[in-house]
PDB file of C-alpha atoms in Angstrom:
ATOM      1  CA  MET P 363      40.437 -51.626   8.923  1.00  0.00           C
ATOM      2  CA  THR P 364      38.160 -51.785  11.872  1.00  0.00           C
ATOM      3  CA  ASP P 365      38.784 -48.195  12.729  1.00  0.00           C
ATOM      4  CA  GLU P 366      37.711 -47.148   9.052  1.00  0.00           C
ATOM      5  CA  ASN P 367      34.441 -49.168   9.406  1.00  0.00           C
ATOM      6  CA  GLU P 368      33.640 -47.593  12.633  1.00  0.00           C
ATOM      7  CA  SER P 369      34.203 -44.081  11.268  1.00  0.00           C
ATOM      8  CA  GLN P 370      31.934 -44.576   8.412  1.00  0.00           C
ATOM      9  CA  PRO P 371      27.953 -43.939   9.121  1.00  0.00           C
ATOM     10  CA  ARG P 372      25.857 -46.795   9.284  1.00  0.00           C
ATOM     11  CA  THR P 373      22.516 -47.316   7.439  1.00  0.00           C
ATOM     12  CA  ASP P 374      21.199 -50.437   9.102  1.00  0.00           C
ATOM     13  CA  GLY P 375      19.794 -48.425  12.031  1.00  0.00           C
ATOM     14  CA  SER P 376      22.553 -49.126  14.431  1.00  0.00           C
ATOM     15  CA  GLY P 377      25.305 -46.556  15.512  1.00  0.00           C
ATOM     16  CA  THR P 378      25.005 -43.026  16.308  1.00  0.00           C
ATOM     17  CA  GLY P 379      23.901 -41.883  13.061  1.00  0.00           C
ATOM     18  CA  ILE P 380      26.007 -38.771  13.058  1.00  0.00           C
ATOM     19  CA  VAL P 381      27.223 -38.013   9.478  1.00  0.00           C
ATOM     20  CA  PRO P 382      30.307 -35.680   9.380  1.00  0.00           C
ATOM     21  CA  PRO P 383      30.034 -32.658   6.946  1.00  0.00           C
ATOM     22  CA  ASP P 384      31.507 -33.404   3.593  1.00  0.00           C
ATOM     23  CA  ASP P 385      32.813 -30.935   0.983  1.00  0.00           C
ATOM     24  CA  GLU P 386      29.648 -30.829  -0.985  1.00  0.00           C
ATOM     25  CA  THR P 387      26.108 -30.011   0.163  1.00  0.00           C
ATOM     26  CA  PRO P 388      23.619 -32.528  -1.064  1.00  0.00           C
ATOM     27  CA  THR P 389      20.998 -31.445  -3.422  1.00  0.00           C
ATOM     28  CA  TRP P 390      17.264 -31.433  -2.708  1.00  0.00           C
ATOM     29  CA  LEU P 391      16.685 -34.570  -4.786  1.00  0.00           C
ATOM     30  CA  GLU P 392      19.503 -36.387  -3.064  1.00  0.00           C
ATOM     31  CA  ARG P 393      17.943 -35.705   0.287  1.00  0.00           C
ATOM     32  CA  LYS P 394      14.486 -36.705  -0.971  1.00  0.00           C
ATOM     33  CA  GLN P 395      15.974 -40.117  -2.109  1.00  0.00           C
ATOM     34  CA  ARG P 396      17.220 -40.982   1.489  1.00  0.00           C
ATOM     35  CA  THR P 397      15.274 -43.637   3.147  1.00  0.00           C
ATOM     36  CA  GLN P 398      16.082 -42.780   6.732  1.00  0.00           C
ATOM     37  CA  GLY P 399      12.936 -40.508   7.177  1.00  0.00           C
ATOM     38  CA  LEU P 400      12.489 -36.960   7.931  1.00  0.00           C
ATOM     39  CA  SER P 401      13.621 -37.233  11.667  1.00  0.00           C
ATOM     40  CA  ARG P 402      16.993 -38.833  10.473  1.00  0.00           C
ATOM     41  CA  LEU P 403      17.444 -36.081   7.910  1.00  0.00           C
ATOM     42  CA  THR P 404      16.681 -33.418  10.331  1.00  0.00           C
ATOM     43  CA  TYR P 405      19.225 -34.675  12.852  1.00  0.00           C
ATOM     44  CA  GLU P 406      21.845 -34.859  10.153  1.00  0.00           C
ATOM     45  CA  TYR P 407      20.975 -31.140   9.077  1.00  0.00           C
ATOM     46  CA  PHE P 408      21.380 -29.806  12.608  1.00  0.00           C
ATOM     47  CA  GLU P 409      24.605 -31.763  13.341  1.00  0.00           C
ATOM     48  CA  ARG P 410      26.115 -30.426  10.059  1.00  0.00           C
ATOM     49  CA  SER P 411      24.981 -26.867  10.819  1.00  0.00           C
ATOM     50  CA  ARG P 412      26.387 -27.190  14.332  1.00  0.00           C
ATOM     51  CA  ARG P 413      29.836 -28.093  13.248  1.00  0.00           C
ATOM     52  CA  GLU P 414      29.870 -25.440  10.442  1.00  0.00           C
ATOM     53  CA  ASP P 415      29.117 -22.718  13.084  1.00  0.00           C
ATOM     54  CA  GLN P 416      31.773 -24.189  15.439  1.00  0.00           C
ATOM     55  CA  ASP P 417      34.386 -24.088  12.661  1.00  0.00           C
ATOM     56  CA  LEU P 418      33.317 -20.388  11.656  1.00  0.00           C
ATOM     57  CA  ARG P 419      33.773 -19.379  15.287  1.00  0.00           C
ATOM     58  CA  GLN P 420      37.271 -20.975  15.401  1.00  0.00           C
ATOM     59  CA  GLU P 421      38.445 -19.365  12.229  1.00  0.00           C
ATOM     60  CA  SER P 422      36.894 -15.880  12.890  1.00  0.00           C
ATOM     61  CA  SER P 423      39.301 -13.112  13.446  1.00  0.00           C
ATOM     62  CA  TYR P 424      36.569 -10.461  14.409  1.00  0.00           C
ATOM     63  CA  VAL P 425      37.780  -7.920  16.918  1.00  0.00           C
ATOM     64  CA  GLU P 426      35.575  -5.267  18.481  1.00  0.00           C
ATOM     65  CA  ARG P 427      36.729  -1.656  17.654  1.00  0.00           C
ATOM     66  CA  ASP P 428      35.374   1.779  17.475  1.00  0.00           C
ATOM     67  CA  VAL P 429      33.277   2.809  14.569  1.00  0.00           C
ATOM     68  CA  LEU P 430      34.349   5.993  12.796  1.00  0.00           C
ATOM     69  CA  ALA P 431      31.569   8.294  11.988  1.00  0.00           C
ATOM     70  CA  PHE P 432      30.511  12.005  11.538  1.00  0.00           C
ATOM     71  CA  PRO P 433      29.174  14.012  14.564  1.00  0.00           C
ATOM     72  CA  THR P 434      25.705  15.169  14.488  1.00  0.00           C
ATOM     73  CA  TRP P 435      26.665  18.640  15.025  1.00  0.00           C
ATOM     74  CA  PRO P 436      27.511  20.463  12.927  1.00  0.00           C
ATOM     75  CA  HIS P 437      27.766  17.728   9.948  1.00  0.00           C
ATOM     76  CA  GLU P 438      24.495  16.006  10.095  1.00  0.00           C
ATOM     77  CA  MET P 439      22.381  19.129  11.188  1.00  0.00           C
ATOM     78  CA  ILE P 440      23.797  21.444   8.534  1.00  0.00           C
ATOM     79  CA  ARG P 441      23.098  18.831   5.860  1.00  0.00           C
ATOM     80  CA  ASN P 442      19.537  18.287   7.078  1.00  0.00           C
ATOM     81  CA  LEU P 443      18.750  21.911   7.330  1.00  0.00           C
ATOM     82  CA  SER P 444      20.179  22.538   3.839  1.00  0.00           C
ATOM     83  CA  ILE P 445      17.945  19.744   2.243  1.00  0.00           C
ATOM     84  CA  GLY P 446      14.929  21.042   4.377  1.00  0.00           C
ATOM     85  CA  SER P 447      15.376  24.532   3.393  1.00  0.00           C
ATOM     86  CA  PHE P 448      15.516  23.688  -0.365  1.00  0.00           C
ATOM     87  CA  PHE P 449      12.223  21.773  -0.204  1.00  0.00           C
ATOM     88  CA  ILE P 450      10.486  24.576   1.930  1.00  0.00           C
ATOM     89  CA  GLY P 451      11.708  27.217  -0.604  1.00  0.00           C
ATOM     90  CA  MET P 452      10.330  25.192  -3.471  1.00  0.00           C
ATOM     91  CA  ILE P 453       7.091  24.860  -1.818  1.00  0.00           C
ATOM     92  CA  LEU P 454       6.808  28.626  -0.954  1.00  0.00           C
ATOM     93  CA  PHE P 455       7.916  29.452  -4.558  1.00  0.00           C
ATOM     94  CA  LEU P 456       5.190  27.295  -6.266  1.00  0.00           C
ATOM     95  CA  SER P 457       2.455  28.515  -3.868  1.00  0.00           C
ATOM     96  CA  ALA P 458       3.382  32.004  -4.741  1.00  0.00           C
ATOM     97  CA  ALA P 459       3.819  31.693  -8.478  1.00  0.00           C
ATOM     98  CA  LEU P 460       1.067  29.128  -9.152  1.00  0.00           C
ATOM     99  CA  PRO P 461      -1.670  29.424  -6.709  1.00  0.00           C
ATOM    100  CA  PRO P 462      -4.283  26.665  -6.843  1.00  0.00           C
ATOM    101  CA  HIS P 463      -7.743  27.353  -8.194  1.00  0.00           C
ATOM    102  CA  LEU P 464     -10.074  26.887  -5.504  1.00  0.00           C
ATOM    103  CA  GLY P 465     -13.306  27.169  -7.702  1.00  0.00           C
ATOM    104  CA  PRO P 466     -16.642  28.699  -6.528  1.00  0.00           C
ATOM    105  CA  PRO P 467     -17.413  29.108  -2.865  1.00  0.00           C
ATOM    106  CA  ALA P 468     -19.187  26.120  -1.261  1.00  0.00           C
ATOM    107  CA  ASP P 469     -23.103  26.361  -0.941  1.00  0.00           C
ATOM    108  CA  PRO P 470     -24.106  25.180   2.292  1.00  0.00           C
ATOM    109  CA  SER P 471     -27.767  24.937   1.173  1.00  0.00           C
ATOM    110  CA  SER P 472     -27.054  22.087  -1.383  1.00  0.00           C
ATOM    111  CA  THR P 473     -25.159  18.705  -1.195  1.00  0.00           C
ATOM    112  CA  PRO P 474     -23.185  17.556  -3.943  1.00  0.00           C
ATOM    113  CA  ALA P 475     -24.308  14.430  -5.939  1.00  0.00           C
ATOM    114  CA  ILE P 476     -21.049  12.641  -5.113  1.00  0.00           C
ATOM    115  CA  ILE P 477     -19.257  12.767  -2.007  1.00  0.00           C
ATOM    116  CA  LEU P 478     -15.859  11.096  -1.706  1.00  0.00           C
ATOM    117  CA  PRO P 479     -13.082  11.143   1.089  1.00  0.00           C
ATOM    118  CA  ASP P 480      -9.404  10.841   0.331  1.00  0.00           C
ATOM    119  CA  TRP P 481      -8.423   7.865  -1.544  1.00  0.00           C
ATOM    120  CA  TYR P 482      -6.833   6.014   1.355  1.00  0.00           C
ATOM    121  CA  LEU P 483     -10.382   6.319   3.160  1.00  0.00           C
ATOM    122  CA  TYR P 484     -12.234   4.616   0.353  1.00  0.00           C
ATOM    123  CA  TRP P 485     -12.438   1.278   2.140  1.00  0.00           C
ATOM    124  CA  SER P 486     -14.080   3.002   5.210  1.00  0.00           C
ATOM    125  CA  PHE P 487     -16.530   4.992   3.003  1.00  0.00           C
ATOM    126  CA  GLY P 488     -17.452   1.754   1.156  1.00  0.00           C
ATOM    127  CA  LEU P 489     -18.406   0.185   4.553  1.00  0.00           C
ATOM    128  CA  LEU P 490     -21.045   2.914   5.145  1.00  0.00           C
ATOM    129  CA  LYS P 491     -22.856   1.467   1.988  1.00  0.00           C
ATOM    130  CA  LEU P 492     -23.618  -2.030   3.433  1.00  0.00           C
ATOM    131  CA  GLY P 493     -27.247  -1.076   3.698  1.00  0.00           C
ATOM    132  CA  PRO P 494     -28.387  -4.170   1.782  1.00  0.00           C
ATOM    133  CA  LEU P 495     -26.861  -6.400   4.442  1.00  0.00           C
ATOM    134  CA  ASN P 496     -28.740  -4.638   7.289  1.00  0.00           C
ATOM    135  CA  PRO P 497     -31.293  -7.182   8.368  1.00  0.00           C
ATOM    136  CA  GLU P 498     -34.899  -6.487   8.657  1.00  0.00           C
ATOM    137  CA  LEU P 499     -36.347  -8.265  11.709  1.00  0.00           C
ATOM    138  CA  ALA P 500     -39.943  -9.665  11.629  1.00  0.00           C
ATOM    139  CA  ILE P 501     -40.050  -9.109  15.516  1.00  0.00           C
ATOM    140  CA  LEU P 502     -39.990  -5.433  14.979  1.00  0.00           C
ATOM    141  CA  GLY P 503     -42.585  -5.514  12.308  1.00  0.00           C
ATOM    142  CA  GLY P 504     -40.299  -5.648   9.357  1.00  0.00           C
ATOM    143  CA  GLN P 505     -38.162  -2.791  10.433  1.00  0.00           C
ATOM    144  CA  LYS P 506     -34.219  -2.660  10.731  1.00  0.00           C
ATOM    145  CA  LEU P 507     -32.701  -3.048  14.131  1.00  0.00           C
ATOM    146  CA  MET P 508     -30.465   0.116  13.346  1.00  0.00           C
ATOM    147  CA  ALA P 509     -30.145   2.687  10.732  1.00  0.00           C
ATOM    148  CA  ASP P 510     -27.881   2.076   7.594  1.00  0.00           C
ATOM    149  CA  ARG P 511     -25.427   4.768   8.758  1.00  0.00           C
ATOM    150  CA  THR P 512     -25.082   3.208  12.154  1.00  0.00           C
ATOM    151  CA  TYR P 513     -24.742  -0.120  10.521  1.00  0.00           C
ATOM    152  CA  GLY P 514     -21.848   1.182   8.523  1.00  0.00           C
ATOM    153  CA  VAL P 515     -20.281   2.681  11.504  1.00  0.00           C
ATOM    154  CA  VAL P 516     -20.392  -0.757  13.299  1.00  0.00           C
ATOM    155  CA  ALA P 517     -18.938  -2.485  10.172  1.00  0.00           C
ATOM    156  CA  ASN P 518     -16.082  -0.176  10.384  1.00  0.00           C
ATOM    157  CA  VAL P 519     -15.427  -0.887  14.172  1.00  0.00           C
ATOM    158  CA  VAL P 520     -15.403  -4.619  13.282  1.00  0.00           C
ATOM    159  CA  VAL P 521     -13.293  -4.550  10.492  1.00  0.00           C
ATOM    160  CA  VAL P 522     -10.695  -2.253  12.573  1.00  0.00           C
ATOM    161  CA  GLY P 523     -11.139  -4.424  15.449  1.00  0.00           C
ATOM    162  CA  PHE P 524     -10.254  -7.530  13.522  1.00  0.00           C
ATOM    163  CA  ILE P 525      -7.094  -5.971  12.105  1.00  0.00           C
ATOM    164  CA  ALA P 526      -6.166  -4.929  15.422  1.00  0.00           C
ATOM    165  CA  ILE P 527      -6.540  -8.441  16.908  1.00  0.00           C
ATOM    166  CA  VAL P 528      -4.693 -10.350  14.191  1.00  0.00           C
ATOM    167  CA  PRO P 529      -1.250  -9.976  15.695  1.00  0.00           C
ATOM    168  CA  PHE P 530      -2.443 -11.542  19.029  1.00  0.00           C
ATOM    169  CA  LEU P 531      -4.157 -14.364  17.177  1.00  0.00           C
ATOM    170  CA  ASN P 532      -1.059 -15.036  15.116  1.00  0.00           C
ATOM    171  CA  LYS P 533       1.977 -15.328  17.188  1.00  0.00           C
ATOM    172  CA  GLY P 534       4.064 -17.875  15.052  1.00  0.00           C
ATOM    173  CA  SER P 535       7.594 -17.247  13.990  1.00  0.00           C
ATOM    174  CA  ALA P 536       7.142 -17.867  10.119  1.00  0.00           C
ATOM    175  CA  ARG P 537       9.265 -16.152   7.833  1.00  0.00           C
ATOM    176  CA  ARG P 538       7.682 -16.982   4.538  1.00  0.00           C
ATOM    177  CA  PRO P 539       4.236 -17.264   3.398  1.00  0.00           C
ATOM    178  CA  VAL P 540       4.477 -20.944   2.552  1.00  0.00           C
ATOM    179  CA  GLU P 541       5.087 -21.763   6.099  1.00  0.00           C
ATOM    180  CA  GLN P 542       1.541 -20.483   7.161  1.00  0.00           C
ATOM    181  CA  PRO P 543      -0.834 -20.781   4.196  1.00  0.00           C
ATOM    182  CA  PHE P 544      -3.798 -20.025   6.340  1.00  0.00           C
ATOM    183  CA  TRP P 545      -2.688 -16.498   7.497  1.00  0.00           C
ATOM    184  CA  SER P 546      -1.149 -15.754   4.291  1.00  0.00           C
ATOM    185  CA  ALA P 547      -4.582 -16.298   2.701  1.00  0.00           C
ATOM    186  CA  VAL P 548      -6.232 -14.039   5.349  1.00  0.00           C
ATOM    187  CA  GLY P 549      -3.736 -11.411   4.470  1.00  0.00           C
ATOM    188  CA  VAL P 550      -4.448 -11.649   0.695  1.00  0.00           C
ATOM    189  CA  GLY P 551      -8.062 -11.688   1.242  1.00  0.00           C
ATOM    190  CA  GLY P 552      -7.988  -8.588   3.457  1.00  0.00           C
ATOM    191  CA  VAL P 553      -5.951  -6.681   0.950  1.00  0.00           C
ATOM    192  CA  THR P 554      -8.299  -7.717  -1.907  1.00  0.00           C
ATOM    193  CA  PHE P 555     -11.349  -6.735   0.321  1.00  0.00           C
ATOM    194  CA  ALA P 556      -9.933  -3.452   0.886  1.00  0.00           C
ATOM    195  CA  THR P 557      -9.654  -2.866  -2.840  1.00  0.00           C
ATOM    196  CA  THR P 558     -13.123  -4.132  -3.658  1.00  0.00           C
ATOM    197  CA  ILE P 559     -14.829  -2.407  -0.954  1.00  0.00           C
ATOM    198  CA  SER P 560     -13.092   0.770  -2.028  1.00  0.00           C
ATOM    199  CA  ALA P 561     -14.636   0.272  -5.374  1.00  0.00           C
ATOM    200  CA  LEU P 562     -17.942  -0.283  -3.928  1.00  0.00           C
ATOM    201  CA  SER P 563     -17.509   3.312  -2.435  1.00  0.00           C
ATOM    202  CA  ILE P 564     -17.219   4.858  -5.921  1.00  0.00           C
ATOM    203  CA  LYS P 565     -19.815   2.651  -7.566  1.00  0.00           C
ATOM    204  CA  ASN P 566     -21.422   5.650  -9.172  1.00  0.00           C
ATOM    205  CA  LEU P 567     -18.231   6.314 -11.216  1.00  0.00           C
ATOM    206  CA  LEU P 568     -17.656   2.587 -12.411  1.00  0.00           C
ATOM    207  CA  PRO P 569     -19.082   1.398 -15.809  1.00  0.00           C
ATOM    208  CA  ILE P 570     -20.544  -1.643 -14.194  1.00  0.00           C
ATOM    209  CA  SER P 571     -23.661  -2.132 -12.460  1.00  0.00           C
ATOM    210  CA  ALA P 572     -24.015  -1.370  -8.746  1.00  0.00           C
ATOM    211  CA  HIS P 573     -25.505  -4.905  -7.773  1.00  0.00           C
ATOM    212  CA  LEU P 574     -22.605  -6.563  -9.648  1.00  0.00           C
ATOM    213  CA  THR P 575     -19.922  -4.164  -7.767  1.00  0.00           C
ATOM    214  CA  PHE P 576     -21.726  -5.191  -4.603  1.00  0.00           C
ATOM    215  CA  ASP P 577     -21.481  -8.907  -5.226  1.00  0.00           C
ATOM    216  CA  LEU P 578     -17.826  -8.671  -6.369  1.00  0.00           C
ATOM    217  CA  ALA P 579     -16.885  -6.757  -3.094  1.00  0.00           C
ATOM    218  CA  PHE P 580     -17.306 -10.055  -1.196  1.00  0.00           C
ATOM    219  CA  PHE P 581     -16.760 -12.808  -3.652  1.00  0.00           C
ATOM    220  CA  VAL P 582     -13.486 -11.583  -5.027  1.00  0.00           C
ATOM    221  CA  PRO P 583     -11.719 -11.661  -1.668  1.00  0.00           C
ATOM    222  CA  VAL P 584     -13.019 -15.330  -0.889  1.00  0.00           C
ATOM    223  CA  ILE P 585     -11.684 -16.431  -4.311  1.00  0.00           C
ATOM    224  CA  ALA P 586      -8.451 -14.670  -3.747  1.00  0.00           C
ATOM    225  CA  ALA P 587      -7.765 -16.019  -0.341  1.00  0.00           C
ATOM    226  CA  THR P 588      -8.855 -19.640  -1.469  1.00  0.00           C
ATOM    227  CA  ILE P 589      -6.329 -19.567  -4.417  1.00  0.00           C
ATOM    228  CA  THR P 590      -3.559 -18.306  -2.273  1.00  0.00           C
ATOM    229  CA  TYR P 591      -4.192 -21.115   0.289  1.00  0.00           C
ATOM    230  CA  THR P 592      -4.320 -23.752  -2.389  1.00  0.00           C
ATOM    231  CA  VAL P 593      -1.127 -22.638  -4.049  1.00  0.00           C
ATOM    232  CA  LEU P 594       0.945 -22.366  -0.840  1.00  0.00           C
ATOM    233  CA  LYS P 595      -0.401 -25.547   0.461  1.00  0.00           C
ATOM    234  CA  SER P 596       0.779 -27.220  -2.523  1.00  0.00           C
ATOM    235  CA  MET P 597       4.277 -25.714  -2.316  1.00  0.00           C
ATOM    236  CA  ARG P 598       4.955 -27.236   1.080  1.00  0.00           C
ATOM    237  CA  GLU P 599       6.249 -30.517  -0.114  1.00  0.00           C
ATOM    238  CA  GLY P 600       9.033 -29.213  -2.635  1.00  0.00           C
ATOM    239  CA  TYR P 601       9.664 -26.375  -0.185  1.00  0.00           C
ATOM    240  CA  MET P 602      10.406 -29.068   2.718  1.00  0.00           C
ATOM    241  CA  PHE P 603       8.132 -27.349   5.212  1.00  0.00           C
ATOM    242  CA  SER P 604       8.784 -29.331   8.264  1.00  0.00           C
ATOM    243  CA  LEU P 605      12.432 -29.358   7.808  1.00  0.00           C
ATOM    244  CA  ASN P 606      12.882 -25.519   7.278  1.00  0.00           C
ATOM    245  CA  ARG P 607      10.524 -24.827  10.198  1.00  0.00           C
ATOM    246  CA  ARG P 608      12.469 -26.772  12.542  1.00  0.00           C
ATOM    247  CA  TYR P 609      15.742 -25.388  11.284  1.00  0.00           C
ATOM    248  CA  TYR P 610      14.875 -21.794  11.664  1.00  0.00           C
ATOM    249  CA  ARG P 611      13.159 -22.171  14.984  1.00  0.00           C
ATOM    250  CA  LEU P 612      16.042 -23.720  16.624  1.00  0.00           C
ATOM    251  CA  ARG P 613      18.724 -21.855  14.653  1.00  0.00           C
ATOM    252  CA  PRO P 614      17.247 -18.639  13.524  1.00  0.00           C
ATOM    253  CA  PRO P 615      19.280 -16.526  10.955  1.00  0.00           C
ATOM    254  CA  LYS P 616      21.198 -13.485  11.936  1.00  0.00           C
TER     255      LYS P 616
END
């Protein structure tokens, strides 16, 4: 009888506190109802995972062996050349049978009313239209410190520099947005800002006023980032943020 009592985990604060793995994994509600605290629950979590890993290693029958595959030459090369030749032939056929209409020759003496770059550069083109934000300094007699075009180029440098420095600022090992709500909000805000600033670049083609488009280009990203941060912050309790963060930091998934 004494041996059986010693093998059972104690809940009065004494003993080792090691809980042997059982046949059923406790549910989230059962884990929440325990009164030992997060540190005790975390210790049991790690102890169970350590024993499960040890059992899997002992029961594993994996043996390293050579992997059979096709050689690069001639199998892979012939297949790739066949697929590439097919698409190149289709492009040549379409260019010969359906030549594109280029329109009238360009007139170098006149500038088109609307000049637009490729769609993936709309955000950069929109930054060139931030003239209303270019400050006028009273010390210069009410003149601007730099031209609007130069101000737009500086804005492009600042935005690209911020994007380049983000990986150096955030060196965390988070695998889910809920683990780092702030940086997730920054990402959502950045993507939203790229969309709204792209809309600003084609403000002449939108059915809303240019002033409203300019205001929305800066207000919508802030609202989207705030909503993202609030939602992810509220999800951390149900997600058991601290426990999962420690678990994946000490025992990363393969």
